Coordinates of N, CA and C in Angstrom, one line a residue:
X1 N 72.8 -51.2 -67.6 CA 72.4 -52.4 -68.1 C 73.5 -53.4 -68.1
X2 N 73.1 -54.2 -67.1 CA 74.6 -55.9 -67.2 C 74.4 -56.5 -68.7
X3 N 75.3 -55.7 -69.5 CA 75.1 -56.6 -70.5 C 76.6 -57.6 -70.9
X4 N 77.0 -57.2 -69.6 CA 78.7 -57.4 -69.4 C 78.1 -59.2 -69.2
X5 N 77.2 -59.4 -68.5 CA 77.1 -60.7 -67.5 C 76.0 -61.1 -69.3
X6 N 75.1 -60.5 -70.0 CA 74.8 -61.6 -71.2 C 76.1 -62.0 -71.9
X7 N 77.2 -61.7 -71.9 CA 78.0 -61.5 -73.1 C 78.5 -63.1 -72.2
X8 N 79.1 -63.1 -70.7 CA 79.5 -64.0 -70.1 C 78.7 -65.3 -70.2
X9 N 77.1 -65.1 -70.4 CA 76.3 -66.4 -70.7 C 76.0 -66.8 -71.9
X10 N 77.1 -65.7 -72.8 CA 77.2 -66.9 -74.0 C 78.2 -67.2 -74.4
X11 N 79.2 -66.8 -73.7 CA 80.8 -67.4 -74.0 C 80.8 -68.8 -72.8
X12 N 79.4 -69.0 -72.4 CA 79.3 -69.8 -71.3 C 78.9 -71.0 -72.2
X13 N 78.5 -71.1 -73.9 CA 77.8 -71.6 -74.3 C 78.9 -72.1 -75.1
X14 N 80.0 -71.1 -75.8 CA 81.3 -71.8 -76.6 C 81.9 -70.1 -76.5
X15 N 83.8 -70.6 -76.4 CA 84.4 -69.1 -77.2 C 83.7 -68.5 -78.2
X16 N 83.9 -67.5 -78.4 CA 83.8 -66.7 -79.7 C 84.6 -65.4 -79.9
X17 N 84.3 -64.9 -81.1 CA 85.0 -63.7 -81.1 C 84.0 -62.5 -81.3
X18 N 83.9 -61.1 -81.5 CA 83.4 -60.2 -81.1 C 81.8 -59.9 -82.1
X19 N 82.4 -60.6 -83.9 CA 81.2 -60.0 -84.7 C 80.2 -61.8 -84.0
X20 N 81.0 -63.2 -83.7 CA 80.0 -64.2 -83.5 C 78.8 -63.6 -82.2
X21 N 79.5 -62.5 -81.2 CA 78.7 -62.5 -80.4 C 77.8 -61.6 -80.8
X22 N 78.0 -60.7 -81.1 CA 77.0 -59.6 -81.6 C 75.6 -60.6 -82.4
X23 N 75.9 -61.3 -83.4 CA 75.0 -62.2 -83.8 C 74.4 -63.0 -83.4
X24 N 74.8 -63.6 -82.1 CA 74.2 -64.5 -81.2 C 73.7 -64.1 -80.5
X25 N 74.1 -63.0 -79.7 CA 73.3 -62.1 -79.2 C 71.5 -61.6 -79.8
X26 N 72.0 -61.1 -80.8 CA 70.6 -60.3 -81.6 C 69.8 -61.4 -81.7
X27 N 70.7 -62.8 -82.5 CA 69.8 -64.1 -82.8 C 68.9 -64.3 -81.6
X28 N 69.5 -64.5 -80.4 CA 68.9 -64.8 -79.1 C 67.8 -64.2 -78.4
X29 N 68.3 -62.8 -78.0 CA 67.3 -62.1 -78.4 C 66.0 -61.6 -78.5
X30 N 66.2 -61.6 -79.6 CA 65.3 -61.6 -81.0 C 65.1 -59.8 -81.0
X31 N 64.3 -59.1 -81.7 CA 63.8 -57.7 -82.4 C 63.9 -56.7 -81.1
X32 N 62.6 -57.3 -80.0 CA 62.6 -56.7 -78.8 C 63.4 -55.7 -78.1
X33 N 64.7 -55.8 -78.3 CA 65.7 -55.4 -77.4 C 66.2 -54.4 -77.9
X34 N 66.9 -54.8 -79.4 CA 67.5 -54.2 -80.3 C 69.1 -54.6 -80.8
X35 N 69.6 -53.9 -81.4 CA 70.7 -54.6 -81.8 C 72.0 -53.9 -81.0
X36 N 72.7 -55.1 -80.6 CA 74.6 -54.5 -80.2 C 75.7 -53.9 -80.4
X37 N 75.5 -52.8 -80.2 CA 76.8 -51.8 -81.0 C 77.8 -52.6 -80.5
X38 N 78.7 -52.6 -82.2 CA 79.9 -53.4 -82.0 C 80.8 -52.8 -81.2
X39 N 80.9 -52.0 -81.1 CA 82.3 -51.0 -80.8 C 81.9 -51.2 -78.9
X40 N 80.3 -50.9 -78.5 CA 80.4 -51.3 -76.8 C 80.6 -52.2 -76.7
X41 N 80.6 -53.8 -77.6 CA 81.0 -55.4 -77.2 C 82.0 -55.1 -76.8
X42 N 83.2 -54.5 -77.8 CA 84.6 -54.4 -77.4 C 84.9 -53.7 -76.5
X43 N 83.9 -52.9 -75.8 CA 84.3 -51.8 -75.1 C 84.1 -53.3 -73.8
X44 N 82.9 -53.9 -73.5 CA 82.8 -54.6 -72.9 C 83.8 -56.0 -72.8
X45 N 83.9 -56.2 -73.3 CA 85.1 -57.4 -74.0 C 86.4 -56.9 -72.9
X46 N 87.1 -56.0 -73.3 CA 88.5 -55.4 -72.6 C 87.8 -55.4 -71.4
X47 N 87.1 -54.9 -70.7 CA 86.8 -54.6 -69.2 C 86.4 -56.5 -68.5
X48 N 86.2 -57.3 -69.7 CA 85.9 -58.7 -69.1 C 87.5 -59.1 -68.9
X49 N 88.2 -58.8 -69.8 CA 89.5 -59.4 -70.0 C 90.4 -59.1 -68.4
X50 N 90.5 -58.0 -68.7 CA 90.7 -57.1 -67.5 C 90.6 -57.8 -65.6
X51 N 88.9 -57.6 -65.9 CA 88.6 -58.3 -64.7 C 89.0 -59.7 -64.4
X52 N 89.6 -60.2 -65.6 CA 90.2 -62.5 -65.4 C 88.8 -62.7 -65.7
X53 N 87.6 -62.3 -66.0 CA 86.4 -63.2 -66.6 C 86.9 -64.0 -67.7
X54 N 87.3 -63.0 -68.5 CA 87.4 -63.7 -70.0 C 88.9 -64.2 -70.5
X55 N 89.4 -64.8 -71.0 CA 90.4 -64.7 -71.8 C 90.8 -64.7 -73.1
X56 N 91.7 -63.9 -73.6 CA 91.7 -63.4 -75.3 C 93.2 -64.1 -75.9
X57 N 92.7 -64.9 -76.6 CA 93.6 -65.4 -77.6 C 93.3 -65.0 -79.4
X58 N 94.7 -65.3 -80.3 CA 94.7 -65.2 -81.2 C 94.4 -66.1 -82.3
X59 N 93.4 -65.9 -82.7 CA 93.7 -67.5 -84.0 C 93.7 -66.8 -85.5
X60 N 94.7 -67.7 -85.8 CA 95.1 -67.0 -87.3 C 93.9 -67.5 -89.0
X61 N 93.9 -66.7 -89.3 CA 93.3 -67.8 -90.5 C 93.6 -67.1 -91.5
X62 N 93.7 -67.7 -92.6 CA 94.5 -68.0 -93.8 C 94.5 -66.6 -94.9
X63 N 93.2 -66.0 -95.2 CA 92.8 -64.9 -96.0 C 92.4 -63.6 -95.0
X64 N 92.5 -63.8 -94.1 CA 91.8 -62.8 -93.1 C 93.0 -62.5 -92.0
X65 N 93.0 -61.4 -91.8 CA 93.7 -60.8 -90.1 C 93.5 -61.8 -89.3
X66 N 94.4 -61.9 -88.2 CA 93.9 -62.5 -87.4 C 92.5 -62.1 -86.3
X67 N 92.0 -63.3 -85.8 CA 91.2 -62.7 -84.9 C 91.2 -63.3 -83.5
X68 N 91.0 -62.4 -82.7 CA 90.7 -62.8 -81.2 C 89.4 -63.4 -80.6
X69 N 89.9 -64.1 -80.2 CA 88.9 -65.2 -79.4 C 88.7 -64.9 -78.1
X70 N 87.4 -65.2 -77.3 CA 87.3 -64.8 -76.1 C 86.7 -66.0 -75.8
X71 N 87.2 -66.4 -74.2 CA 86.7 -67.8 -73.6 C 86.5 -67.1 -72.5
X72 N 85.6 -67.9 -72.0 CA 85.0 -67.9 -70.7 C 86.1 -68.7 -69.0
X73 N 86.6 -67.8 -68.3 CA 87.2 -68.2 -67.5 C 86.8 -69.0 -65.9
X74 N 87.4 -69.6 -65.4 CA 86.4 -69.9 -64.0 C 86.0 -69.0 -63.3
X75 N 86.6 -67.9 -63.1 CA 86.1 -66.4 -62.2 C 84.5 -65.9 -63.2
X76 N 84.5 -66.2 -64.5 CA 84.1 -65.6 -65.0 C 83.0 -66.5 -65.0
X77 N 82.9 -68.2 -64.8 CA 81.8 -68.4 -65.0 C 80.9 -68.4 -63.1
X78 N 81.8 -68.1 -62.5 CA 81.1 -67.8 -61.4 C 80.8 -66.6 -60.9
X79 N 81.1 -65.4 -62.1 CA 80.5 -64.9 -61.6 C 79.3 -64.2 -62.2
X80 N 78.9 -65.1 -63.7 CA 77.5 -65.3 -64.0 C 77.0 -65.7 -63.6
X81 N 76.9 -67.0 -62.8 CA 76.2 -67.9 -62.1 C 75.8 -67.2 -60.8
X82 N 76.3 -65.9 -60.9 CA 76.0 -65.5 -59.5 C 74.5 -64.8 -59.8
X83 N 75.0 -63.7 -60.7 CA 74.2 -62.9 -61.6 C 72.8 -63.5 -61.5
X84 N 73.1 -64.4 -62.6 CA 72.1 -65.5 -62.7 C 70.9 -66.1 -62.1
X85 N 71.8 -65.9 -60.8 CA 71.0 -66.4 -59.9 C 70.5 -65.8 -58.8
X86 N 70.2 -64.2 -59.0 CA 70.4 -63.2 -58.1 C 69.2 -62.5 -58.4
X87 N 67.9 -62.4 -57.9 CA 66.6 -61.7 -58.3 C 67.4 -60.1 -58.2
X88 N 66.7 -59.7 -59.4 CA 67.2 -58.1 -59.7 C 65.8 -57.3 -59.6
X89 N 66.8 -56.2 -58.7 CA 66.2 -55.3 -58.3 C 65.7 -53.9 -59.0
X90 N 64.5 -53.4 -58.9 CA 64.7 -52.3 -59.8 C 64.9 -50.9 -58.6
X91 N 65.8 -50.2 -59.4 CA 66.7 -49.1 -58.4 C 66.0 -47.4 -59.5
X92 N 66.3 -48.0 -60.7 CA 65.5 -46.5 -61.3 C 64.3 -46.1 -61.7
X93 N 63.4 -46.4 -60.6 CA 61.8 -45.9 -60.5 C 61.1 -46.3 -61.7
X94 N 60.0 -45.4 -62.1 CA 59.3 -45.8 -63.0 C 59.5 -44.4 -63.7
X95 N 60.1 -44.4 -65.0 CA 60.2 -43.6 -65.7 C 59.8 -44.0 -67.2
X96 N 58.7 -43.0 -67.5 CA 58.1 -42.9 -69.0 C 57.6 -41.8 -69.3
X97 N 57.7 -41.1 -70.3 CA 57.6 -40.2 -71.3 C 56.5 -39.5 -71.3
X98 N 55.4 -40.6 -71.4 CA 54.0 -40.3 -70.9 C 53.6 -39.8 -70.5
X99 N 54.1 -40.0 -68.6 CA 53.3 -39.3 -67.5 C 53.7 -38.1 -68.0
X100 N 55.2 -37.2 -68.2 CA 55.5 -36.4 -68.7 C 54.5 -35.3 -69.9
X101 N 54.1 -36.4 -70.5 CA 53.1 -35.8 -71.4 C 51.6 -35.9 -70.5
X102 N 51.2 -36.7 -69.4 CA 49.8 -36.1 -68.9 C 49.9 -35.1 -68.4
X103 N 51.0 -35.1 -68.1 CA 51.4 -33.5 -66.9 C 51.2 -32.4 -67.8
X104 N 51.7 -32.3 -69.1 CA 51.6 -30.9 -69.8 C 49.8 -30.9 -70.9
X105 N 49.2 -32.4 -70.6 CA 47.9 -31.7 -71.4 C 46.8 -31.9 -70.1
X106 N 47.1 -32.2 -69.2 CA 46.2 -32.1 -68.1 C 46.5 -30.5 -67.8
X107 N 47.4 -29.7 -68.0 CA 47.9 -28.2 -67.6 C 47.0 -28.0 -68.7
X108 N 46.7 -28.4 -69.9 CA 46.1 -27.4 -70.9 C 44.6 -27.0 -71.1
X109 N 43.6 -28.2 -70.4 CA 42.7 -28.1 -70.1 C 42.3 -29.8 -70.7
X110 N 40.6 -30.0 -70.4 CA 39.9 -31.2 -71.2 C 40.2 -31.7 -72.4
X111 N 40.7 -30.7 -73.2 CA 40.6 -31.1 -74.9 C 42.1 -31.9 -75.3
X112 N 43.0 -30.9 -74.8 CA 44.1 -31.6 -75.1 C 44.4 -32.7 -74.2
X113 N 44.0 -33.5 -72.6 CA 44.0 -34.5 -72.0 C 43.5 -35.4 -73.1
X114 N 42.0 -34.8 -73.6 CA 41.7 -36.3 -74.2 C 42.2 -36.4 -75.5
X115 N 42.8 -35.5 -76.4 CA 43.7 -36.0 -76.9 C 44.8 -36.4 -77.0
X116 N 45.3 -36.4 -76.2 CA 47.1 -36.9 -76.3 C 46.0 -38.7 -75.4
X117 N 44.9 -38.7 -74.7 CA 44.8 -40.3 -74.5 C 44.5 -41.0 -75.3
X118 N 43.8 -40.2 -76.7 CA 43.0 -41.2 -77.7 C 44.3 -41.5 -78.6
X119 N 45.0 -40.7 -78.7 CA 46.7 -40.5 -79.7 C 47.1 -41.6 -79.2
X120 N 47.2 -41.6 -78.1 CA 48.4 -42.6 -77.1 C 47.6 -44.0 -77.2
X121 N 46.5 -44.0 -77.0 CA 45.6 -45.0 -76.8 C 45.9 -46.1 -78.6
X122 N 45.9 -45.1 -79.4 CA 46.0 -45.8 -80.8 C 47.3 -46.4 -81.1
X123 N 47.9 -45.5 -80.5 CA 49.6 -46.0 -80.4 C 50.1 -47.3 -79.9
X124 N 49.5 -47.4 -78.5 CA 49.7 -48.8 -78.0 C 48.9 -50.1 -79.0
X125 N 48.0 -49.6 -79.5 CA 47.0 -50.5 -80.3 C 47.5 -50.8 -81.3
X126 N 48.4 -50.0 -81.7 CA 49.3 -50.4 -83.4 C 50.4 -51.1 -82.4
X127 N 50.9 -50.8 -82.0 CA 52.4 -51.5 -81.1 C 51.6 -53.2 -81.0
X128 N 50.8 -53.2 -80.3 CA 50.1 -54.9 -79.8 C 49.7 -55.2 -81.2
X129 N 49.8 -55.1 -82.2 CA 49.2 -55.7 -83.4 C 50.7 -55.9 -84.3
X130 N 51.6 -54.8 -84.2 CA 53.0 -55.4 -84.4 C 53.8 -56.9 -83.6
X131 N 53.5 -56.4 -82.5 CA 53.8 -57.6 -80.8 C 53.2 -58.7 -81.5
X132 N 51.7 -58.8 -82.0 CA 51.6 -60.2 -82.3 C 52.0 -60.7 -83.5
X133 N 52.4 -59.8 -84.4 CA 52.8 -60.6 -85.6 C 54.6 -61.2 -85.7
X134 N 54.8 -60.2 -84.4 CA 56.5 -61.0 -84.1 C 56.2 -62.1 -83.9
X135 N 55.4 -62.1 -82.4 CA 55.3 -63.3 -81.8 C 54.6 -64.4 -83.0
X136 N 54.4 -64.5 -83.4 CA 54.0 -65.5 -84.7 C 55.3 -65.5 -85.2
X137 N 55.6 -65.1 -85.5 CA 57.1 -65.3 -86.3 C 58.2 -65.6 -85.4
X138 N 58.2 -66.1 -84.3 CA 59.0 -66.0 -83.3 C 58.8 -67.6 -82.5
X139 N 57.8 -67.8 -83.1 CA 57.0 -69.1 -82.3 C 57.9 -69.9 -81.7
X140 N 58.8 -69.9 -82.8 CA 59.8 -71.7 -81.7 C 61.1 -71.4 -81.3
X141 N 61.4 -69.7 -80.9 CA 62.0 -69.5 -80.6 C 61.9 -68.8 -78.9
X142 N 62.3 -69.4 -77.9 CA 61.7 -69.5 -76.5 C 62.0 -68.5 -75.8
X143 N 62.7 -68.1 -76.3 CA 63.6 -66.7 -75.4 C 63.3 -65.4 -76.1
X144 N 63.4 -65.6 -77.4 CA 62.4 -64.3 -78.4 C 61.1 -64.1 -77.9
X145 N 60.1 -64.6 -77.6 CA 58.7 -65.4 -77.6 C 58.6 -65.4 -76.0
X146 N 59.5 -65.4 -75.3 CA 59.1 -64.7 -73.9 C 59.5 -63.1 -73.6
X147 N 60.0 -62.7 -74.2 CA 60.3 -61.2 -74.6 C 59.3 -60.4 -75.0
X148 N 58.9 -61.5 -76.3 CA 57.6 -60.3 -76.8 C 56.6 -60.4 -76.2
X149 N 56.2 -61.6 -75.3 CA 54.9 -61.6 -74.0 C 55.1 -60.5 -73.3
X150 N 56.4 -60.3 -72.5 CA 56.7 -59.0 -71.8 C 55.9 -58.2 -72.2
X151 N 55.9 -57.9 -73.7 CA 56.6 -56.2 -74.2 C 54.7 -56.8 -74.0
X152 N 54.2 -57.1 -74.6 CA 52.8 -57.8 -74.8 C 52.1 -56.9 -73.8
X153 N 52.2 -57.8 -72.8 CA 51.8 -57.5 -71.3 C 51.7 -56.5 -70.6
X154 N 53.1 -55.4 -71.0 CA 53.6 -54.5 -70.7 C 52.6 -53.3 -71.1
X155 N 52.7 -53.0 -72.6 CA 51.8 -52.6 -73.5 C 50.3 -52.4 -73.3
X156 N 49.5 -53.8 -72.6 CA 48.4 -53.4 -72.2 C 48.2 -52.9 -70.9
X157 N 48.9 -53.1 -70.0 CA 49.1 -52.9 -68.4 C 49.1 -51.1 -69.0
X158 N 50.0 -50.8 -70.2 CA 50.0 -48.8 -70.6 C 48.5 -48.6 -70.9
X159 N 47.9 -49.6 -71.7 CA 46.6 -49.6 -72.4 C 45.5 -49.1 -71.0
X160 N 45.6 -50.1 -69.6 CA 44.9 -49.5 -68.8 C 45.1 -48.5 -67.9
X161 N 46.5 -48.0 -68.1 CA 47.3 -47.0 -67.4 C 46.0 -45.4 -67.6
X162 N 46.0 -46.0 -69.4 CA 45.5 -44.4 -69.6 C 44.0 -44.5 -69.1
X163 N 43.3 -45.3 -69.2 CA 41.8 -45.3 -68.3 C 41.9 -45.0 -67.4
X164 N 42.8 -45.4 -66.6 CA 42.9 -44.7 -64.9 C 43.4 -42.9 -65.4
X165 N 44.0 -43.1 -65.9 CA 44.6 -41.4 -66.1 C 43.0 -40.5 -66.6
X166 N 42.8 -41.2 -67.4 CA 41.3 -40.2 -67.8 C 40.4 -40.0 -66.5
X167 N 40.3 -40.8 -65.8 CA 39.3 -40.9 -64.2 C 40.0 -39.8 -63.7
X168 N 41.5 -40.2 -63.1 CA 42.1 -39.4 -62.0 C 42.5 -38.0 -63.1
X169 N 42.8 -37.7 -64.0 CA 42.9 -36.4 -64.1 C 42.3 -35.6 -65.1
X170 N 40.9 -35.8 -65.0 CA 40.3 -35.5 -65.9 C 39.5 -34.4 -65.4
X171 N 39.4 -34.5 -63.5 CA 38.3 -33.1 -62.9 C 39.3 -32.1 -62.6
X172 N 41.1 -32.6 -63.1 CA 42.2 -31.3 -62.4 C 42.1 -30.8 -64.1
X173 N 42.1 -31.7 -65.0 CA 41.9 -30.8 -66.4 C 40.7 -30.0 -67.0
X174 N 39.9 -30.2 -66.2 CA 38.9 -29.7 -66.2 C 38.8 -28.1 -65.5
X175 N 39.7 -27.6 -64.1 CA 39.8 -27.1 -63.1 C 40.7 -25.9 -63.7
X176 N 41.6 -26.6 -65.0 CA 42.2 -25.7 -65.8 C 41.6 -24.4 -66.3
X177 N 40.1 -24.8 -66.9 CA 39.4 -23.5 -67.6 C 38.4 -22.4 -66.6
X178 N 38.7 -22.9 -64.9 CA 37.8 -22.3 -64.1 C 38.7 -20.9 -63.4
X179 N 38.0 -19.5 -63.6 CA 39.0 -18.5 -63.2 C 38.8 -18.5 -62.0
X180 N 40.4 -18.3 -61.4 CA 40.2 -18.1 -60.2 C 40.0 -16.9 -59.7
X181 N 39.4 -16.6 -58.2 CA 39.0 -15.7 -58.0 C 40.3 -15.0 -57.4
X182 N 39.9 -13.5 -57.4 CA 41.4 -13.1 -57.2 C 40.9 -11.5 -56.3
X183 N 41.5 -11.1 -55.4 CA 41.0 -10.2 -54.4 C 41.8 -8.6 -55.4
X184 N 40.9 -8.1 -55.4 CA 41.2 -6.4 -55.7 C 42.4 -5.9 -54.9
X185 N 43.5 -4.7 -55.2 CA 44.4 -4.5 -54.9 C 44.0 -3.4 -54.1
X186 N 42.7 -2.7 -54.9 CA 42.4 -1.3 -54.0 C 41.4 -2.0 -52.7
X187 N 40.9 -2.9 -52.7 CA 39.7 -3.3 -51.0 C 40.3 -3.6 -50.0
X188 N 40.5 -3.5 -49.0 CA 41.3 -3.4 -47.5 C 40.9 -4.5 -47.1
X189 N 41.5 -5.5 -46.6 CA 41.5 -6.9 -46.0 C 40.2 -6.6 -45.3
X190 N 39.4 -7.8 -44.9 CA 38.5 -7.3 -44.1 C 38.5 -8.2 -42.2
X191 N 38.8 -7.1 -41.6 CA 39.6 -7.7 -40.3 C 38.0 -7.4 -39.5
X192 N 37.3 -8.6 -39.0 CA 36.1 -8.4 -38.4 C 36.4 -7.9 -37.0
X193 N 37.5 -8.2 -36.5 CA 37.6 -7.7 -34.8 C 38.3 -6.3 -34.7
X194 N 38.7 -5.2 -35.8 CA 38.7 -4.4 -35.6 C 37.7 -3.4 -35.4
X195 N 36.5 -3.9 -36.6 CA 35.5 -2.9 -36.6 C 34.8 -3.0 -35.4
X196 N 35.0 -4.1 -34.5 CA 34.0 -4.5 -33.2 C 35.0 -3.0 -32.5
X197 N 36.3 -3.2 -32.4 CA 37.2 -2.3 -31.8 C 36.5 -0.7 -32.0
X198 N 36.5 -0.6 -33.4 CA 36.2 0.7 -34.2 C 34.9 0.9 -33.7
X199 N 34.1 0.4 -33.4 CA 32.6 0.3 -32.7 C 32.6 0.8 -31.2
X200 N 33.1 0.0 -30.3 CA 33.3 0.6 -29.2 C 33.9 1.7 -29.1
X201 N 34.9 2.3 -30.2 CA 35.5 3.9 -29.9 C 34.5 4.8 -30.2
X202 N 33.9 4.5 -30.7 CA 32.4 5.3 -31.2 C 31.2 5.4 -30.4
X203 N 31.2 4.2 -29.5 CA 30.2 4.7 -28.5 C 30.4 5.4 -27.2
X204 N 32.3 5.1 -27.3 CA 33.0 5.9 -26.3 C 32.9 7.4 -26.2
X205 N 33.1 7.7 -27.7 CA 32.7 9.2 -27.9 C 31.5 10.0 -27.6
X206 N 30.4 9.4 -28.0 CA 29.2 9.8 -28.2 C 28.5 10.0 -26.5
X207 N 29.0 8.9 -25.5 CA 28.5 8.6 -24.3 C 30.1 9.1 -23.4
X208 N 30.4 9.9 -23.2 CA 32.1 10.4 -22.8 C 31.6 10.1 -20.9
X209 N 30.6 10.2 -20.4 CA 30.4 9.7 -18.8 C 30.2 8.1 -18.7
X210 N 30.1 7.4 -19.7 CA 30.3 5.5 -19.6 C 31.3 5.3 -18.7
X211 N 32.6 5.8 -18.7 CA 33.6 5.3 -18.1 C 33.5 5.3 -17.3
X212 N 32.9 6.8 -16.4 CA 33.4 7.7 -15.3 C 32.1 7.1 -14.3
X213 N 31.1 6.1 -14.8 CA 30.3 6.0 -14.2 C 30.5 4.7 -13.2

């Protein structure tokens, strides 16, 4: 996750130092995302400094340690602006938990498929009734408030996910409780062109002048 390149587009907005970004960050944001371990800002911070993005100065204040300041550099603002301006690609598939879970109740038969969809089904339905009461609370904040549309959107796009899953795997969870048939260890394959074989030795015997005729 480039969260190297958010930290740069808000030191793009003024210096700051490590707890202002954390807060500006979350403020910005908003709930969606979640909050920024301080300790990876700093982990992030040194690898900006490092690279000439950023630069770290000291400012003193009067009752408190000093603290470090981080500015945004010209390498640094180009090479947000690159970021920024760079359609991102997605490279790690589509991974969710879910399918993982249709896989193990489609294995168990009908009963457990449709429960783990009506479970899941209620789940997303409490999640969208949380989603809208952020988004109300979020109203005039533009960048929170396009987040939670995402998550919104996202959410029902799972909501019809699972309709299609009940269609498509609902005749393989079914296929679950059907025994399959299974060949006896003691019955001998049954090879139709030998007995034709085994037939002709038999008439060979019985008629010993066929050949000779």
């Amino acid at each position: 996750m480039p969260l190297q390149h958010a930290v740069l587009a808000l030191l793009k907005q003024r210096p700051s130092h490590g707890y202002e970004l954390k807060a500006q960050f979350e403020e910005t944001i908003g709930p969606q995302w979640g909050g920024l371990n301080i300790g990876h800002l700093y982990q992030i911070l040194e690898r900006l400094v490092r690279d000439g993005y950023v630069t770290r100065s000291q400012v003193a204040q009067a009752d408190r340690p000093d603290k470090n300041l981080y500015t945004l550099t010209p390498a640094g603002d180009a090479e947000m602006r690159t970021w920024a301006t760079t359609a991102w690609v997605r490279t790690g598939g589509f991974r969710d938990e879910v399918f993982l879970k249709l896989l193990g109740a489609a294995a168990l038969g009908t009963d457990a498929l449709a429960t783990l969809i009506d479970t899941q089904r209620q789940t997303y339905l409490s999640e969208l009734a949380g989603l809208a009461q952020q988004r109300r609370a979020h109203a005039g904040e533009p960048l929170v408030a396009l987040l939670i549309d995402a998550a919104v959107a996202h959410t029902k796009a799972d909501l019809g996910l699972l309709d299609s899953a009940e269609r498509h795997l609902s005749p393989l969870a079914a296929a679950q409780g059907v025994p399959q048939p299974q060949q006896s260890a003691s019955t001998p394959p049954d090879h139709g062109h030998d007995d034709a074989g085994a037939g002709r030795d038999r008439d060979r015997a019985a008629r010993p002048w066929s050949d000779s005729a």
